[in-house]
Tab-separated table of C-alpha atoms and ligand atoms in Angstrom:
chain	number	residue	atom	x	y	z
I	5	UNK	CA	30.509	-64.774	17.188
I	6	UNK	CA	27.665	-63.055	19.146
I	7	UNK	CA	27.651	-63.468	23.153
I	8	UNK	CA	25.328	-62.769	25.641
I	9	UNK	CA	25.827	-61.217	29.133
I	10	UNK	CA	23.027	-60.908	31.883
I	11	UNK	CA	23.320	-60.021	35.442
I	12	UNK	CA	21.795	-58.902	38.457
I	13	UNK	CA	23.025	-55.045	39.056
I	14	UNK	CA	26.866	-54.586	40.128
I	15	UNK	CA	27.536	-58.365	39.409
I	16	UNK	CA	30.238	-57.776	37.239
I	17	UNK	CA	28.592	-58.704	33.759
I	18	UNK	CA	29.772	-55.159	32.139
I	19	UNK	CA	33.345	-56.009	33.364
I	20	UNK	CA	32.872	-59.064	32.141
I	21	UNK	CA	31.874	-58.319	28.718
I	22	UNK	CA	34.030	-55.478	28.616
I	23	UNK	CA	37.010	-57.445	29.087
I	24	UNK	CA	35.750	-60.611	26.682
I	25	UNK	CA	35.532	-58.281	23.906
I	26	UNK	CA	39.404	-57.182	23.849
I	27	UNK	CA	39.955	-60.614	24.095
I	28	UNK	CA	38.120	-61.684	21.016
I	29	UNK	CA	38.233	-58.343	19.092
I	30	UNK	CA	34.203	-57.970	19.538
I	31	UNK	CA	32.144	-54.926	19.448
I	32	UNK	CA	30.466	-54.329	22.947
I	33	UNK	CA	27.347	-52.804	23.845
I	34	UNK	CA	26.367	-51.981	27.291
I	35	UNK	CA	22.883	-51.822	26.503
I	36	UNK	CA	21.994	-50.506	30.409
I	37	UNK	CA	23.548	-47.264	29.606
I	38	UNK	CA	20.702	-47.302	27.113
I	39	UNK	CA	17.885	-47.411	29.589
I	40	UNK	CA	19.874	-44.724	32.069
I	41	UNK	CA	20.277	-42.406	29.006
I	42	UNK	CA	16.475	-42.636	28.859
I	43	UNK	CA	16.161	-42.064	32.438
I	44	UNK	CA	18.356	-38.750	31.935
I	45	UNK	CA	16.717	-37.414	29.525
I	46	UNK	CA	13.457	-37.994	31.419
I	47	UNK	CA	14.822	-36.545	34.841
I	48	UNK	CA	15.683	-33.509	32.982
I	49	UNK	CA	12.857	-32.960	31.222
I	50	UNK	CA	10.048	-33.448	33.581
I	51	UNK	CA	9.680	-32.793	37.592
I	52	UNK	CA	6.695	-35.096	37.872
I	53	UNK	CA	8.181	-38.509	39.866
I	54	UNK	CA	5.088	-40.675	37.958
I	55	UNK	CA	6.453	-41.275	34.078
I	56	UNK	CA	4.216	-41.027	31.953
I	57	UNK	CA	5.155	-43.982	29.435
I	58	UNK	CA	4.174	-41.970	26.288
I	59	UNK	CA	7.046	-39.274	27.138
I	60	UNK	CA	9.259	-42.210	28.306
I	61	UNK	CA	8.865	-44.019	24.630
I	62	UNK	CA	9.613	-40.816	23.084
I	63	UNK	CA	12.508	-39.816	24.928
I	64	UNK	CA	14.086	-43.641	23.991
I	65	UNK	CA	13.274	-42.459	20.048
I	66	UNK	CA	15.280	-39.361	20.543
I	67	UNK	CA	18.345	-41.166	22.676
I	68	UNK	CA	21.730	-39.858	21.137
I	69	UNK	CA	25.683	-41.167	21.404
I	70	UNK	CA	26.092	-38.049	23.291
I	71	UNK	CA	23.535	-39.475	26.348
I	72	UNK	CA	25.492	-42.914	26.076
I	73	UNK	CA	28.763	-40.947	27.133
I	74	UNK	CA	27.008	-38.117	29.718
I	75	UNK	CA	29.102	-38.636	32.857
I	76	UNK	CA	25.599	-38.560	34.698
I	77	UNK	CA	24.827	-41.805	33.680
I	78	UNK	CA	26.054	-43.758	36.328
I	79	UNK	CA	24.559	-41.786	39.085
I	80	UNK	CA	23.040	-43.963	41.956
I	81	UNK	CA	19.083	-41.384	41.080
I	82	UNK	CA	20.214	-42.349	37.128
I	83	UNK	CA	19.995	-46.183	38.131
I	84	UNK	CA	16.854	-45.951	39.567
I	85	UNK	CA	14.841	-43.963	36.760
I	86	UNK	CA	16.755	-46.368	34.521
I	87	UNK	CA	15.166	-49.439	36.208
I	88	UNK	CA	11.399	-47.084	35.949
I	89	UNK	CA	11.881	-46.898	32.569
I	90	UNK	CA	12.928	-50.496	31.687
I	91	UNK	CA	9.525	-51.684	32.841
I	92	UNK	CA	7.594	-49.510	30.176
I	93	UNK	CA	7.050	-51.835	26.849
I	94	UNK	CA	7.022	-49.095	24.794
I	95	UNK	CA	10.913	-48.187	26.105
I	96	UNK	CA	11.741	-51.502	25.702
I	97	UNK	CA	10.268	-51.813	22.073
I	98	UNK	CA	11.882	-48.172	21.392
I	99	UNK	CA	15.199	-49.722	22.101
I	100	UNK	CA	14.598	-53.410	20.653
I	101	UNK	CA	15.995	-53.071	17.251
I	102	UNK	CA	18.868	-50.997	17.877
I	103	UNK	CA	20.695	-53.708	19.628
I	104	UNK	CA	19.976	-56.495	17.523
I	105	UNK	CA	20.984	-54.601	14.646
I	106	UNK	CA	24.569	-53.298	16.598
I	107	UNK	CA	24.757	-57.395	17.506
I	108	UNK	CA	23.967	-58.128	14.064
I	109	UNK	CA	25.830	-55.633	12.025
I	110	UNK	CA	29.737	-55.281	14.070
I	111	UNK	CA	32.241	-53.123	12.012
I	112	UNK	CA	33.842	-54.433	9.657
I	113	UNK	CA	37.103	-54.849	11.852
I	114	UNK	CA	35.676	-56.855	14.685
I	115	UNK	CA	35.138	-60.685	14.905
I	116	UNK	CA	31.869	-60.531	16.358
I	117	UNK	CA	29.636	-58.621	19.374
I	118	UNK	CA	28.713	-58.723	22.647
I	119	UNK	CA	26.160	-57.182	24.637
I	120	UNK	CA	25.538	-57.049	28.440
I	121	UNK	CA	22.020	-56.575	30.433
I	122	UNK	CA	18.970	-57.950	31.982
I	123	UNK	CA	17.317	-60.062	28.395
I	124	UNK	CA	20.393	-60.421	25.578
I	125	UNK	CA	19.691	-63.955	25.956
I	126	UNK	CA	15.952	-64.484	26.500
I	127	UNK	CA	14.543	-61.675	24.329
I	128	UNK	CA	17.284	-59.335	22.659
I	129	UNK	CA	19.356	-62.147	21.158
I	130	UNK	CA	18.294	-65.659	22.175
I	131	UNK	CA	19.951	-67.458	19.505
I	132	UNK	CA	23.617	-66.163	20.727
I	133	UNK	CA	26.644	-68.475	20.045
I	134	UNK	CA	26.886	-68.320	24.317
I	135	UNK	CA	25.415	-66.850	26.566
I	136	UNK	CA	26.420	-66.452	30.355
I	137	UNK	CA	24.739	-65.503	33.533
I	138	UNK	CA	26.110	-63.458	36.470
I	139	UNK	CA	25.719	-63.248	40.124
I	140	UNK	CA	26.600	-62.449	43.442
I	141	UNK	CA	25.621	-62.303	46.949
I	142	UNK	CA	24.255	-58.753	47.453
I	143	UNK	CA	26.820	-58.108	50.094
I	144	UNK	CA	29.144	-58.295	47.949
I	145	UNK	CA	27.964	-56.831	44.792
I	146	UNK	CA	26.494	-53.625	47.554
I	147	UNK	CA	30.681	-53.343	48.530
I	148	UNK	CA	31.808	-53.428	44.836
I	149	UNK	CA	29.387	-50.609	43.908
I	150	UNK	CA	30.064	-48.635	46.708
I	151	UNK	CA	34.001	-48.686	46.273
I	152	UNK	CA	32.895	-47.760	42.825
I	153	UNK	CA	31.487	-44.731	43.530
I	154	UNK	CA	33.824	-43.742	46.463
I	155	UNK	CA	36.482	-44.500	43.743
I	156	UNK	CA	35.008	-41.861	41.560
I	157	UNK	CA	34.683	-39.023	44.417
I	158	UNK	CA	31.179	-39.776	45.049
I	159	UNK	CA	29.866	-39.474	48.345
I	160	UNK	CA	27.994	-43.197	49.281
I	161	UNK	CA	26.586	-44.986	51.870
I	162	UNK	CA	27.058	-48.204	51.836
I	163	UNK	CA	23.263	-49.266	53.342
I	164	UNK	CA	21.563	-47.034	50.823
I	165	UNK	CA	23.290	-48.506	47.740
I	166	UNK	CA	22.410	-51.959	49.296
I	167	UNK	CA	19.210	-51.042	49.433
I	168	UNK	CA	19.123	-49.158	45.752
I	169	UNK	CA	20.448	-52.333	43.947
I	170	UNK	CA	17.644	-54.904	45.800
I	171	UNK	CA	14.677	-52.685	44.774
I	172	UNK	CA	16.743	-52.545	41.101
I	173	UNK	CA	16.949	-56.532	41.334
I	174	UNK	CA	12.861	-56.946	42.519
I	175	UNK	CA	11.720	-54.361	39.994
I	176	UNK	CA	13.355	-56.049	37.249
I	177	UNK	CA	12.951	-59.433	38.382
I	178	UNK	CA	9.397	-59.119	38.761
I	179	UNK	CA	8.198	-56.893	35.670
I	180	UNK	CA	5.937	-58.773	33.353
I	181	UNK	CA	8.027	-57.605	29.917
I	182	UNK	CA	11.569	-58.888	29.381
I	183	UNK	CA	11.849	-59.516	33.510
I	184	UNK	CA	15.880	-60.431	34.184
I	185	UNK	CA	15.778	-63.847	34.762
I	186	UNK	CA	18.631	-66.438	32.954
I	187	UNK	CA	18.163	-68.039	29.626
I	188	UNK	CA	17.554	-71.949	29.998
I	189	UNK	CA	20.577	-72.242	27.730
I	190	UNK	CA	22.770	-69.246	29.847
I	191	UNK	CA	26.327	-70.389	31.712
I	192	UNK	CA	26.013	-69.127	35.239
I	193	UNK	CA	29.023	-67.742	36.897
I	194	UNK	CA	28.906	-66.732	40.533
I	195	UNK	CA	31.380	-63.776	40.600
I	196	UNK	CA	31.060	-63.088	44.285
I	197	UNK	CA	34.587	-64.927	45.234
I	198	UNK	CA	36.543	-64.504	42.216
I	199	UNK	CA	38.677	-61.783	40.958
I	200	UNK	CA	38.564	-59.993	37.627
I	201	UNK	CA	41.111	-61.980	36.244
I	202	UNK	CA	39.788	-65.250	37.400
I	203	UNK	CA	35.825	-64.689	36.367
I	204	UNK	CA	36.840	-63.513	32.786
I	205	UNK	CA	39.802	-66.563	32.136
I	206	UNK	CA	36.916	-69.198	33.654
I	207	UNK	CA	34.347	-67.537	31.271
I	208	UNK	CA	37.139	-67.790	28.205
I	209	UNK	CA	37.148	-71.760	28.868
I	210	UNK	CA	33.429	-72.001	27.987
I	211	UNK	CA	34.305	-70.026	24.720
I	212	UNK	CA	37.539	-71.647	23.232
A	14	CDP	O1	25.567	-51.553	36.019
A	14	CDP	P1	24.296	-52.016	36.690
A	14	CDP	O2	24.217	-53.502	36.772
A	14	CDP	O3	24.049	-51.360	38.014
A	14	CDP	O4	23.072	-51.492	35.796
A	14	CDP	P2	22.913	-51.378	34.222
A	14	CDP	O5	23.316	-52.656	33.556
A	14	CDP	O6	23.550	-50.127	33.721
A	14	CDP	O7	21.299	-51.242	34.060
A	14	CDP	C1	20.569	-50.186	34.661
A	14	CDP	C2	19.095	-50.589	34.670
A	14	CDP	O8	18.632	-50.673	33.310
A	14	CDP	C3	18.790	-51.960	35.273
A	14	CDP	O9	18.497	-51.911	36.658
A	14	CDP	C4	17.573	-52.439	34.475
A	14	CDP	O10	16.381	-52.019	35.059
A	14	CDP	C5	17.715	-51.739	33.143
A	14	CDP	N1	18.156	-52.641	32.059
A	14	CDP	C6	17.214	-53.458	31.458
A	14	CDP	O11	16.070	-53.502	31.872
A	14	CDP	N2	17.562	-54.231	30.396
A	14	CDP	C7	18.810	-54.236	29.938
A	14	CDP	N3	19.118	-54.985	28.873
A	14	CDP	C8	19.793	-53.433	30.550
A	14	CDP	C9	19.448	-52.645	31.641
């Protein structure tokens, strides 16, 4: 079984597939922590604020397990180079077969995979067994990833993370390559009023 997850930023779709894979003993791939290990690598490397893709591309080449698990990833400047970088082609191509070939190719212990981003279902995998959609107001999804990072010892403002995930949403809503949009075939699930519990047992019914 392969599954797809998309999302606008903070909608839950990590949580989501996070939580789908216990349940059906699949391999999961967050493949955003991809494009923010990028994004660290670049922010250490260079000072200059205009990427140059060529650097970018490489940087994806050289991406390691060790970036996937630097606890800088999910810092609010990480999220922004990481929605930079997704808009260079030769990133995105860097990264391309990687994930289809994790989706592809799950240990030999798990049932299946499941990924979660911006295009599992329109570009990375679109012929998934299911694929799902996720949303919610910003409001909302602004609160969540603020009690996030307050949770973690962070200090946040609420009106500057609201304002970091809409430019996130426009950049990657409107870039020409891969832009996040749902596949025609994609389950949408507003997550806005529902709990954990209640988004990932409603997604389970379209599954089983
Ligand atoms: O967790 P959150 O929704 O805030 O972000 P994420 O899933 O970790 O993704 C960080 C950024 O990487 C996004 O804003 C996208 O620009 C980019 N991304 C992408 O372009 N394609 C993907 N498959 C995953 C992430």
């Amino acid at each position: 079984m392969i599954i797809a997850v998309d999302g606008t930023a903070a909608s839950g779709k990590g949580t989501l597939a996070k939580r789908l894979a216990g349940h059906f003993n699949l391999a999961h791939l967050d493949t955003g922590a991809l494009y923010r290990g990028v994004a660290l690598r670049l922010l250490r490397c260079s000072e200059d604020a205009d990427i140059s893709p060529d650097l970018a591309a490489s940087e994806a080449r050289l991406l390691t397990l060790d970036d996937l698990n630097d606890p800088d990833l999910r810092l609010e400047n990480t999220s922004a180079m990481a929605s930079k970088v997704a808009s260079i082609p030769a990133v995105r191509q860097a990264l391309l077969t990687y994930q289809q070939d994790f989706a592809k190719h799950p240990p030999d212990d798990k049932d299946g995979s499941i990924l979660d981003g911006r295009d599992i279902g329109t570009v990375i995998l679109p012929d998934a067994d299911i694929k799902f959609f996720c949303d919610a107001d910003i409001e909302i999804r602004a609160d969540r990833r603020y009690q996030e990072l307050i949770s973690r010892g962070e200090s946040a403002k609420y009106a500057d993370i609201r304002a970091g995930l809409a430019a996130r949403d426009d950049r990657d809503k409107s870039r020409p390559i891969a832009p996040l949009k749902p596949a025609i075939d994609a389950i949408m699930i507003n997550t806005g009023h529902m709990s954990i519990d209640q988004m990932v047992k409603q997604a389970i019914t379209y599954i089983v």
